[in-house]
Short mmCIF file of C-alpha atoms in Angstrom, two decimals:
data_model
loop_
_atom_site.label_atom_id
_atom_site.label_comp_id
_atom_site.label_asym_id
_atom_site.label_seq_id
_atom_site.Cartn_x
_atom_site.Cartn_y
_atom_site.Cartn_z
CA UNK A 1 53.80 23.64 6.51
CA UNK A 2 51.52 20.84 8.20
CA UNK A 3 49.49 18.78 7.04
CA UNK A 4 46.22 20.59 8.08
CA UNK A 5 47.41 23.40 6.72
CA UNK A 6 48.65 22.58 3.15
CA UNK A 7 44.88 20.24 2.75
CA UNK A 8 43.13 23.49 3.77
CA UNK A 9 45.37 25.71 1.47
CA UNK A 10 44.48 22.68 -1.35
CA UNK A 11 40.88 22.93 -1.54
CA UNK A 12 40.92 26.57 -0.94
CA UNK A 13 42.25 26.44 -4.38
CA UNK A 14 40.05 24.21 -6.23
CA UNK A 15 37.49 25.81 -4.46
CA UNK A 16 38.88 28.52 -6.40
CA UNK A 17 39.85 27.72 -9.39
CA UNK A 18 36.53 25.42 -10.05
CA UNK A 19 33.67 26.72 -7.57
CA UNK A 20 31.75 23.46 -9.99
CA UNK A 21 32.91 20.94 -7.90
CA UNK A 22 31.05 21.95 -5.41
CA UNK A 23 27.36 22.77 -7.00
CA UNK A 24 26.02 19.26 -5.94
CA UNK A 25 27.32 18.42 -2.92
CA UNK A 26 31.06 18.20 -1.09
CA UNK A 27 32.32 14.56 -2.21
CA UNK A 28 36.22 15.73 -2.13
CA UNK A 29 36.28 12.90 -4.49
CA UNK A 30 34.91 14.19 -7.99
CA UNK A 31 36.75 13.79 -10.75
CA UNK A 32 36.10 17.64 -10.82
CA UNK A 33 38.79 17.82 -8.16
CA UNK A 34 42.92 18.58 -8.44
CA UNK A 35 45.38 15.80 -8.82
CA UNK A 36 47.39 17.95 -5.50
CA UNK A 37 43.97 18.15 -3.83
CA UNK A 38 43.59 14.24 -4.71
CA UNK A 39 46.83 13.57 -3.20
CA UNK A 40 47.07 16.03 -0.03
CA UNK A 41 43.98 14.49 1.14
CA UNK A 42 45.68 10.48 0.57
CA UNK A 43 48.26 11.42 2.24
CA UNK A 44 46.76 12.83 5.18
CA UNK A 45 44.99 10.02 5.32
CA UNK A 46 46.41 9.13 8.32
CA UNK A 47 46.37 12.40 10.04
CA UNK A 48 45.39 13.18 13.40
CA UNK A 49 42.54 15.36 11.89
CA UNK A 50 41.91 12.49 9.44
CA UNK A 51 39.36 13.14 6.13
CA UNK A 52 35.62 12.69 8.51
CA UNK A 53 36.70 15.61 10.54
CA UNK A 54 38.85 17.83 8.12
CA UNK A 55 34.64 17.40 6.04
CA UNK A 56 32.95 19.01 8.71
CA UNK A 57 34.93 21.74 9.79
CA UNK A 58 37.11 23.36 6.80
CA UNK A 59 35.04 22.37 3.53
CA UNK A 60 31.87 23.27 4.64
CA UNK A 61 33.23 26.54 5.86
CA UNK A 62 34.83 26.56 2.72
CA UNK A 63 31.77 26.49 1.20
CA UNK A 64 29.55 29.09 2.88
CA UNK A 65 28.90 26.85 5.41
CA UNK A 66 27.54 30.09 7.68
CA UNK A 67 24.90 30.13 5.20
CA UNK A 68 23.11 26.59 6.45
CA UNK A 69 22.05 24.60 8.78
CA UNK A 70 22.84 20.44 6.89
CA UNK A 71 26.85 19.38 7.08
CA UNK A 72 25.50 16.91 5.15
CA UNK A 73 24.43 18.10 1.19
CA UNK A 74 24.99 15.43 -0.75
CA UNK A 75 21.79 14.08 -0.34
CA UNK A 76 19.39 14.56 1.67
CA UNK A 77 15.71 12.82 2.04
CA UNK A 78 12.84 15.34 2.86
CA UNK A 79 10.77 13.11 5.32
CA UNK A 80 12.08 10.41 8.37
CA UNK A 81 9.17 7.51 7.75
CA UNK A 82 10.10 3.91 7.29
CA UNK A 83 11.35 4.33 3.48
CA UNK A 84 13.76 6.76 4.28
CA UNK A 85 15.32 4.13 6.52
CA UNK A 86 15.65 1.96 4.38
CA UNK A 87 17.30 4.20 1.80
CA UNK A 88 19.58 5.58 4.33
CA UNK A 89 20.24 1.57 4.84
CA UNK A 90 20.93 1.51 1.53
CA UNK A 91 23.90 4.80 1.29
CA UNK A 92 25.21 2.80 4.22
CA UNK A 93 25.84 -0.67 1.78
CA UNK A 94 26.70 1.44 -0.90
CA UNK A 95 29.48 3.34 0.91
CA UNK A 96 27.47 7.05 0.41
CA UNK A 97 26.48 7.79 3.57
CA UNK A 98 28.96 9.51 5.80
CA UNK A 99 29.62 12.58 5.84
CA UNK A 100 27.28 12.70 2.59
CA UNK A 101 23.59 12.06 4.29
CA UNK A 102 20.96 14.04 6.30
CA UNK A 103 18.36 13.54 6.84
CA UNK A 104 15.41 15.71 7.99
CA UNK A 105 12.20 14.84 9.40
CA UNK A 106 8.69 15.98 11.95
CA UNK A 107 8.81 13.60 14.61
CA UNK A 108 11.62 13.13 18.12
CA UNK A 109 12.45 9.78 16.84
CA UNK A 110 14.63 7.61 14.45
CA UNK A 111 12.93 6.26 11.49
CA UNK A 112 10.07 2.58 12.56
CA UNK A 113 8.17 0.14 11.48
CA UNK A 114 5.10 2.14 11.83
CA UNK A 115 2.77 -0.80 10.77
CA UNK A 116 3.72 -0.98 14.68
CA UNK A 117 1.46 1.45 16.06
CA UNK A 118 -1.72 -0.04 15.22
CA UNK A 119 -1.01 -3.45 16.37
CA UNK A 120 1.60 -4.81 18.54
CA UNK A 121 1.73 -0.08 20.20
CA UNK A 122 -1.25 -0.70 21.40
CA UNK A 123 -1.96 -3.62 23.25
CA UNK A 124 -2.85 -4.22 26.92
CA UNK A 125 -0.71 -2.41 28.97
CA UNK A 126 -0.51 -5.58 31.45
CA UNK A 127 0.31 -7.50 27.70
CA UNK A 128 4.06 -5.55 26.63
CA UNK A 129 3.16 -3.80 23.91
CA UNK A 130 5.70 -3.17 21.35
CA UNK A 131 7.62 0.19 22.42
CA UNK A 132 10.66 2.02 20.67
CA UNK A 133 13.55 0.97 20.21
CA UNK A 134 12.32 -2.62 19.80
CA UNK A 135 10.66 -1.02 16.24
CA UNK A 136 12.69 0.45 14.74
CA UNK A 137 13.69 0.50 11.05
CA UNK A 138 14.36 -2.26 9.34
CA UNK A 139 13.94 -4.98 12.33
CA UNK A 140 10.19 -5.48 10.01
CA UNK A 141 12.61 -7.21 7.30
CA UNK A 142 14.79 -8.61 10.10
CA UNK A 143 17.74 -6.15 9.37
CA UNK A 144 19.38 -4.16 11.75
CA UNK A 145 17.43 -2.05 14.11
CA UNK A 146 18.37 1.52 13.74
CA UNK A 147 18.37 3.79 16.77
CA UNK A 148 19.26 6.74 16.80
CA UNK A 149 23.51 6.08 17.96
CA UNK A 150 23.26 3.54 14.38
CA UNK A 151 22.98 6.99 11.93
CA UNK A 152 25.44 8.79 14.28
CA UNK A 153 28.19 6.00 13.92
CA UNK A 154 27.16 5.60 10.59
CA UNK A 155 27.75 9.49 9.56
CA UNK A 156 24.60 10.42 8.59
CA UNK A 157 22.74 13.22 9.79
CA UNK A 158 19.42 13.19 11.38
CA UNK A 159 17.91 16.80 12.04
CA UNK A 160 14.71 15.91 14.70
CA UNK A 161 11.39 17.45 15.01
CA UNK A 162 11.24 20.38 12.22
CA UNK A 163 9.32 19.70 8.61
CA UNK A 164 10.31 21.29 5.41
CA UNK A 165 7.89 24.05 4.45
CA UNK A 166 9.60 24.31 0.74
CA UNK A 167 12.24 24.44 -1.67
CA UNK A 168 13.41 26.11 -4.25
CA UNK A 169 14.51 24.16 -7.20
CA UNK A 170 16.71 26.46 -9.05
CA UNK A 171 19.01 27.27 -5.20
CA UNK A 172 19.15 24.18 -4.32
CA UNK A 173 17.66 24.74 -1.60
CA UNK A 174 14.81 23.63 1.74
CA UNK A 175 13.66 24.87 3.92
CA UNK A 176 11.94 23.55 7.70
CA UNK A 177 9.47 25.65 9.42
CA UNK A 178 12.27 26.83 12.26
CA UNK A 179 13.73 28.94 9.69
CA UNK A 180 16.33 26.49 8.55
CA UNK A 181 17.75 26.54 5.57
CA UNK A 182 19.75 23.88 3.85
CA UNK A 183 21.44 22.54 1.23
CA UNK A 184 21.27 19.55 -0.99
CA UNK A 185 22.74 17.49 -4.18
CA UNK A 186 20.61 15.47 -4.71
CA UNK A 187 17.04 15.45 -2.96
CA UNK A 188 14.63 12.12 -2.23
CA UNK A 189 11.11 13.73 -0.95
CA UNK A 190 9.65 10.44 1.67
CA UNK A 191 7.17 12.24 3.42
CA UNK A 192 4.48 9.34 3.44
CA UNK A 193 1.29 10.30 4.50
CA UNK A 194 -0.58 12.88 7.30
CA UNK A 195 -4.70 11.34 8.18
CA UNK A 196 -7.95 11.94 7.36
CA UNK A 197 -9.47 14.37 9.45
CA UNK A 198 -13.14 14.75 10.10
CA UNK A 199 -13.34 19.18 9.68
CA UNK A 200 -13.28 20.58 12.84
CA UNK A 201 -16.64 23.00 12.67
CA UNK A 202 -18.33 19.18 12.91
CA UNK A 203 -16.10 17.86 16.31
CA UNK A 204 -12.70 16.39 14.84
CA UNK A 205 -10.06 17.98 17.07
CA UNK A 206 -12.22 17.79 20.06
CA UNK A 207 -10.26 16.04 23.10
CA UNK A 208 -10.84 12.04 22.93
CA UNK A 209 -11.10 12.16 18.94
CA UNK A 210 -7.59 10.20 17.97
CA UNK A 211 -6.01 10.26 14.97
CA UNK A 212 -3.44 7.00 14.59
CA UNK A 213 -0.34 8.73 12.37
CA UNK A 214 2.90 8.50 14.92
CA UNK A 215 4.39 7.32 18.20
CA UNK A 216 2.53 10.75 19.70
CA UNK A 217 -0.83 9.86 18.07
CA UNK A 218 -0.74 6.18 19.57
CA UNK A 219 1.14 7.31 23.21
CA UNK A 220 -2.41 10.34 23.63
CA UNK A 221 -4.17 7.22 22.59
CA UNK A 222 -3.19 5.07 24.68
CA UNK A 223 -3.55 7.85 27.78
CA UNK A 224 -7.37 7.69 26.56
CA UNK A 225 -7.40 4.67 26.69
CA UNK A 226 -6.55 4.04 30.06
CA UNK A 227 -9.99 5.96 31.14
CA UNK A 228 -12.40 4.92 27.91
CA UNK A 229 -15.59 2.68 28.64
CA UNK A 230 -17.00 3.12 25.45
CA UNK A 231 -14.09 3.57 22.18
CA UNK A 232 -16.26 3.81 18.68
CA UNK A 233 -13.92 3.78 16.34
CA UNK A 234 -15.22 5.24 12.98
CA UNK A 235 -13.82 3.69 9.48
CA UNK A 236 -14.27 -0.33 8.54
CA UNK A 237 -10.51 -0.51 7.30
CA UNK A 238 -7.23 -1.74 7.93
CA UNK A 239 -6.94 1.04 11.11
CA UNK A 240 -10.56 0.33 12.52
CA UNK A 241 -10.11 -3.50 11.81
CA UNK A 242 -6.19 -3.33 14.21
CA UNK A 243 -7.87 -0.40 16.66
CA UNK A 244 -11.14 -2.38 17.46
CA UNK A 245 -9.16 -5.28 18.59
CA UNK A 246 -6.72 -4.44 20.06
CA UNK A 247 -9.82 -2.34 22.22
CA UNK A 248 -10.81 -6.05 23.07
CA UNK A 249 -7.46 -6.88 25.10
CA UNK A 250 -8.52 -3.28 26.99
CA UNK A 251 -12.47 -4.94 27.77
CA UNK A 252 -13.99 -2.07 25.63
CA UNK A 253 -17.73 -1.00 24.72
CA UNK A 254 -16.08 -0.82 21.37
CA UNK A 255 -18.09 -0.03 18.27
CA UNK A 256 -16.75 0.43 14.98
CA UNK A 257 -19.43 3.26 12.33
CA UNK A 258 -18.71 2.79 8.45
CA UNK A 259 -20.69 3.86 5.41
CA UNK A 260 -20.44 0.91 3.18
CA UNK A 261 -21.88 -2.25 3.52
CA UNK A 262 -19.12 -4.01 5.08
CA UNK A 263 -15.43 -4.06 6.65
CA UNK A 264 -12.42 -3.46 4.71
CA UNK A 265 -14.73 -2.63 1.36
CA UNK A 266 -11.87 -1.69 -1.02
CA UNK A 267 -10.55 -5.84 -0.70
CA UNK A 268 -13.20 -8.05 0.82
CA UNK A 269 -15.59 -9.70 -0.47
CA UNK A 270 -19.44 -9.80 1.52
CA UNK A 271 -18.82 -12.79 2.37
CA UNK A 272 -14.89 -13.19 3.85
CA UNK A 273 -16.16 -9.49 5.15
CA UNK A 274 -18.56 -11.53 7.10
CA UNK A 275 -16.83 -14.82 8.86
CA UNK A 276 -14.50 -11.22 9.96
CA UNK A 277 -17.62 -9.47 11.03
CA UNK A 278 -18.54 -12.70 13.21
CA UNK A 279 -15.21 -13.24 14.83
CA UNK A 280 -15.22 -10.07 16.30
CA UNK A 281 -19.16 -9.42 16.76
CA UNK A 282 -18.36 -12.81 18.86
CA UNK A 283 -15.64 -11.10 20.70
CA UNK A 284 -17.95 -7.91 21.64
CA UNK A 285 -17.87 -5.34 19.31
CA UNK A 286 -20.29 -3.59 18.42
CA UNK A 287 -21.34 -3.18 13.63
CA UNK A 288 -22.87 0.66 12.31
CA UNK A 289 -23.17 -0.23 9.03
CA UNK A 290 -24.09 2.20 6.03
CA UNK A 291 -23.64 5.62 8.80
CA UNK A 292 -22.88 8.60 7.76
CA UNK A 293 -21.64 11.20 10.51
CA UNK A 294 -23.62 14.84 11.75
CA UNK A 295 -20.92 16.08 13.19
CA UNK A 296 -19.21 15.32 17.11
CA UNK A 297 -20.26 15.77 20.17
CA UNK A 298 -19.33 17.59 24.02
CA UNK A 299 -19.39 17.22 27.08
CA UNK A 300 -20.13 19.50 30.23
CA UNK A 301 -16.13 18.98 30.41
CA UNK A 302 -15.23 19.94 27.33
CA UNK A 303 -14.71 16.54 25.78
CA UNK A 304 -15.67 13.65 23.14
CA UNK A 305 -19.61 12.13 24.87
CA UNK A 306 -21.20 11.22 21.55
CA UNK A 307 -21.54 11.17 17.71
CA UNK A 308 -24.85 12.20 16.08
CA UNK A 309 -25.28 10.14 13.00
CA UNK A 310 -27.59 11.72 10.02
CA UNK A 311 -30.35 9.08 10.80
CA UNK A 312 -30.94 11.05 13.84
CA UNK A 313 -29.92 8.36 16.43
CA UNK A 314 -27.13 9.33 18.61
CA UNK A 315 -23.85 6.92 20.22
CA UNK A 316 -22.20 7.32 23.18
CA UNK A 317 -18.77 7.55 23.40
CA UNK A 318 -15.65 9.04 25.11
CA UNK A 319 -12.90 7.66 23.12
CA UNK A 320 -13.65 7.95 19.60
CA UNK A 321 -10.50 7.09 17.14
CA UNK A 322 -11.51 8.30 13.55
CA UNK A 323 -9.12 5.74 10.76
CA UNK A 324 -10.78 6.66 7.56
CA UNK A 325 -7.82 6.81 4.87
CA UNK A 326 -4.77 9.07 4.49
CA UNK A 327 -3.44 12.04 1.76
CA UNK A 328 -0.23 12.31 0.93
CA UNK A 329 1.87 15.17 2.42
CA UNK A 330 3.03 16.40 -1.06
CA UNK A 331 1.90 20.18 0.13
CA UNK A 332 5.63 22.05 -0.77
CA UNK A 333 6.44 20.03 -3.20
CA UNK A 334 3.67 20.78 -6.13
CA UNK A 335 6.51 22.57 -8.34
CA UNK A 336 7.68 18.84 -8.82
CA UNK A 337 4.29 17.30 -10.93
CA UNK A 338 1.87 15.45 -9.35
CA UNK A 339 -1.04 12.88 -9.99
CA UNK A 340 -4.22 13.71 -10.67
CA UNK A 341 -6.26 10.48 -10.09
CA UNK A 342 -3.85 8.52 -7.42
CA UNK A 343 -2.36 11.39 -5.58
CA UNK A 344 1.77 12.05 -5.28
CA UNK A 345 4.33 12.73 -6.28
CA UNK A 346 4.61 11.79 -10.39
CA UNK A 347 7.60 9.59 -10.94
CA UNK A 348 8.82 7.49 -13.45
CA UNK A 349 10.59 3.51 -12.92
CA UNK A 350 13.37 4.80 -11.07
CA UNK A 351 11.11 7.13 -8.84
CA UNK A 352 13.30 10.53 -9.88
CA UNK A 353 10.36 12.89 -10.74
CA UNK A 354 10.45 15.64 -13.98
CA UNK A 355 13.60 17.27 -12.21
CA UNK A 356 16.28 15.82 -12.53
CA UNK A 357 18.74 15.30 -9.23
CA UNK A 358 14.77 14.72 -6.93
CA UNK A 359 12.78 11.81 -6.28
CA UNK A 360 10.25 10.30 -4.60
CA UNK A 361 9.46 7.32 -2.87
CA UNK A 362 7.31 5.15 -0.51
CA UNK A 363 3.32 5.97 -0.13
CA UNK A 364 4.32 9.87 -1.26
CA UNK A 365 5.27 8.46 -5.32
CA UNK A 366 2.56 7.91 -7.47
CA UNK A 367 4.89 5.77 -10.29
CA UNK A 368 3.67 2.96 -12.55
CA UNK A 369 2.78 0.12 -12.08
CA UNK A 370 4.88 -2.18 -13.96
CA UNK A 371 2.90 -5.52 -13.88
CA UNK A 372 -0.49 -4.24 -14.55
CA UNK A 373 0.31 -1.63 -17.12
CA UNK A 374 -1.30 1.38 -15.03
CA UNK A 375 -0.75 4.16 -12.25
CA UNK A 376 -0.26 3.68 -9.40
CA UNK A 377 0.04 5.07 -4.92
CA UNK A 378 1.12 2.13 -2.82
CA UNK A 379 -0.16 3.21 0.98
CA UNK A 380 2.47 0.11 2.77
CA UNK A 381 5.51 -1.15 4.27
CA UNK A 382 6.43 -3.55 1.76
CA UNK A 383 6.29 -0.71 -1.06
CA UNK A 384 8.34 2.28 1.76
CA UNK A 385 11.00 -0.61 1.83
CA UNK A 386 11.61 -1.75 -2.18
CA UNK A 387 11.20 1.89 -3.55
CA UNK A 388 13.93 3.26 -1.10
CA UNK A 389 16.18 0.60 -2.27
CA UNK A 390 14.84 0.58 -5.66
CA UNK A 391 15.66 4.04 -5.79
CA UNK A 392 19.15 4.79 -4.52
CA UNK A 393 20.41 1.91 -6.38
CA UNK A 394 18.96 3.63 -9.57
CA UNK A 395 20.97 7.23 -8.36
CA UNK A 396 24.20 5.56 -6.81
CA UNK A 397 24.95 2.72 -9.74
CA UNK A 398 24.19 2.04 -13.09
CA UNK A 399 20.96 0.63 -12.41
CA UNK A 400 18.54 0.99 -15.00
CA UNK A 401 15.41 -1.55 -14.94
CA UNK A 402 12.27 -0.38 -14.06
CA UNK A 403 10.65 -0.43 -10.34
CA UNK A 404 7.85 -3.90 -10.45
CA UNK A 405 6.71 -3.97 -8.01
CA UNK A 406 3.40 -6.55 -6.49
CA UNK A 407 0.71 -5.23 -4.60
CA UNK A 408 0.22 -7.01 -1.64
CA UNK A 409 -0.92 -6.67 1.62
CA UNK A 410 -1.96 -7.27 5.65
CA UNK A 411 -2.72 -7.13 8.58
CA UNK A 412 -2.44 -9.61 11.82
CA UNK A 413 -5.59 -9.40 14.62
CA UNK A 414 -5.79 -10.54 18.09
CA UNK A 415 -2.63 -10.96 18.74
CA UNK A 416 -2.06 -10.20 22.39
CA UNK A 417 -1.74 -12.99 24.78
CA UNK A 418 -5.59 -14.67 26.38
CA UNK A 419 -6.70 -13.32 23.29
CA UNK A 420 -8.89 -15.95 21.79
CA UNK A 421 -7.32 -16.78 18.31
CA UNK A 422 -4.39 -15.19 16.43
CA UNK A 423 -5.50 -13.56 12.58
CA UNK A 424 -2.70 -13.13 9.99
CA UNK A 425 -3.70 -12.80 6.58
CA UNK A 426 -1.67 -11.59 3.64
CA UNK A 427 -3.16 -11.36 -0.02
CA UNK A 428 -1.00 -10.73 -3.21
CA UNK A 429 -1.97 -9.84 -6.72
CA UNK A 430 -4.40 -8.06 -8.36
CA UNK A 431 -8.54 -8.48 -6.40
CA UNK A 432 -10.38 -8.18 -9.79
CA UNK A 433 -13.09 -10.88 -11.66
CA UNK A 434 -14.68 -13.54 -9.89
CA UNK A 435 -14.09 -14.86 -6.37
CA UNK A 436 -13.63 -17.67 -5.45
CA UNK A 437 -13.64 -18.89 -1.78
CA UNK A 438 -13.34 -21.95 0.08
CA UNK A 439 -12.67 -23.28 3.99
CA UNK A 440 -14.46 -21.99 6.74
CA UNK A 441 -12.20 -19.69 8.32
CA UNK A 442 -11.54 -21.24 11.16
CA UNK A 443 -8.66 -22.84 11.28
CA UNK A 444 -8.07 -20.95 8.13
CA UNK A 445 -9.74 -19.39 5.02
CA UNK A 446 -8.49 -18.46 1.21
CA UNK A 447 -9.70 -16.27 -1.07
CA UNK A 448 -8.61 -16.27 -5.02
CA UNK A 449 -9.40 -13.66 -7.28
CA UNK A 450 -9.58 -14.94 -11.88
CA UNK A 451 -10.07 -12.98 -14.81
CA UNK A 452 -10.53 -14.71 -17.77
CA UNK A 453 -9.97 -17.67 -16.38
CA UNK A 454 -5.77 -16.19 -14.95
CA UNK A 455 -5.68 -15.60 -11.35
CA UNK A 456 -5.59 -12.96 -10.57
CA UNK A 457 -4.81 -12.75 -6.29
CA UNK A 458 -4.63 -14.49 -3.31
CA UNK A 459 -6.01 -14.29 -0.50
CA UNK A 460 -4.98 -16.24 2.89
CA UNK A 461 -6.10 -16.44 6.68
CA UNK A 462 -4.35 -18.16 9.09
CA UNK A 463 -1.49 -20.21 6.23
CA UNK A 464 1.86 -22.10 7.02
CA UNK A 465 5.12 -19.78 6.47
CA UNK A 466 4.67 -22.64 2.56
CA UNK A 467 1.88 -21.33 2.57
CA UNK A 468 2.37 -18.05 2.65
CA UNK A 469 5.43 -18.45 0.31
CA UNK A 470 3.31 -19.96 -2.71
CA UNK A 471 1.07 -16.52 -2.93
CA UNK A 472 3.70 -14.08 -4.95
CA UNK A 473 4.61 -16.76 -7.07
CA UNK A 474 1.12 -17.32 -8.24
CA UNK A 475 0.69 -13.31 -8.42
CA UNK A 476 3.98 -13.06 -10.22
CA UNK A 477 3.32 -15.84 -12.30
CA UNK A 478 -1.00 -15.60 -13.44
CA UNK A 479 -1.44 -19.04 -13.62
CA UNK A 480 -5.32 -20.60 -15.74
CA UNK A 481 -7.05 -22.70 -13.50
CA UNK A 482 -9.49 -24.82 -13.61
CA UNK A 483 -12.19 -22.65 -12.13
CA UNK A 484 -13.68 -25.92 -11.74
CA UNK A 485 -11.87 -28.11 -10.07
CA UNK A 486 -11.05 -25.25 -7.17
CA UNK A 487 -14.61 -24.48 -6.61
CA UNK A 488 -14.38 -28.69 -5.96
CA UNK A 489 -12.24 -28.44 -4.18
CA UNK A 490 -12.71 -29.54 -0.17
CA UNK A 491 -9.55 -27.27 1.63
CA UNK A 492 -8.14 -24.88 1.77
CA UNK A 493 -4.78 -27.32 1.48
CA UNK A 494 -6.77 -28.60 -2.14
CA UNK A 495 -7.06 -25.18 -3.18
CA UNK A 496 -3.45 -23.78 -3.24
CA UNK A 497 -1.97 -27.75 -4.21
CA UNK A 498 -4.27 -26.91 -7.39
CA UNK A 499 -2.95 -23.95 -7.11
CA UNK A 500 0.67 -24.30 -7.22
CA UNK A 501 -0.32 -27.50 -10.11
CA UNK A 502 -0.56 -24.37 -12.45
CA UNK A 503 1.52 -22.72 -11.80
CA UNK A 504 4.04 -25.40 -12.43
CA UNK A 505 1.77 -25.96 -15.74
CA UNK A 506 3.31 -22.53 -16.49
CA UNK A 507 6.32 -22.39 -16.13
#
């Protein structure tokens, strides 16, 4: 009898005598596997069929694969964003990806570093804009570029352009928009966020109105920018600032409209925001602050032509970008348990939901923010990376420590060739308490948040690599600082040295 036939007979016998061995996926080395099967697999390892080929062609068939669209069923990741890419890398590092991991995504592309879409991707076409495959995960953290071929080489099954629309917890299955039925042993939800949109009845879907969450959105926007003359950006947060900076490079008439009193109100102090607003204005960007939009109006060609404000004024626009935030993509997963205060799927410190075998990571996860003792949901690339790594490590090893995340934010604008000045800032910690600002923005500026004498957060603009590396140390340690010394510092360098000295005294 051939080794292949003996192998098939051994597997069939094992499934018949112990069907539960395949309940949670297709790991043939599970404890329930029979000794005869184990010996047969070992003896077949050098045969021409090989372990992986056998796994895909015979074991899948033996476990009724005809009813399921995915061959790899032990671990299934729903969502193909940055968190999914970093989770895939972690599975590979633990030797648990090949033939075991399936990723199902609504996008046509393998996971990529999403921040690029509102930064380098929007550079003018003559300024060397970023394009795939240049920013596939995990280049953002200095890791290997995970192109579609990388996933194939690692034995990871990728199902593109087919988002999951629902899951059956009892049957451990997921259904996609095309009607495919997927089987899973362990499920990781990494669906991220969707852009908050204007209602259709006020013109939110008019041609020329854009939202940015994926490559297709960015490509559509670039097509409009090539023909645009008057650009209006709605929203004064990260997206608004980054898109407007790119528009300056396109030499467009650019206006930013937002309802708050100043840019990035959830983080910037009024005085810090003023420095940024002045810089944008020096480069031709106009601001309309404290404004509410009534509707977007179309021209004779059906495209957006203007924006009507609640105060009755009208702003001309042939291209509009809406950047008013995002919401977690949770509609297929409400049974997992949602957090009504911060949004997203409720998880614990290891990213486990209330349903055994189901996890949630990245933007969609509402997790315990350990160092500040509160629940949080963070839309940030660093959290996508770290939450994915922590989740997979907890899943595959004896690792039991809770996720301990330090909130951080950053932005980079005006980085393209020929821009008046490249701007890059980072923030670490918690923006609570009173603030002390040091520096004049040119060449650099820093803002310190102090609460009950402790340094809680710090933002630095245009710092050196060594200075940026100091920020997370300060935010984690929260040293007591002499507020009067910080206030009297004559430069950012002096202020950071005062903070560093306070840190050493705390240690």
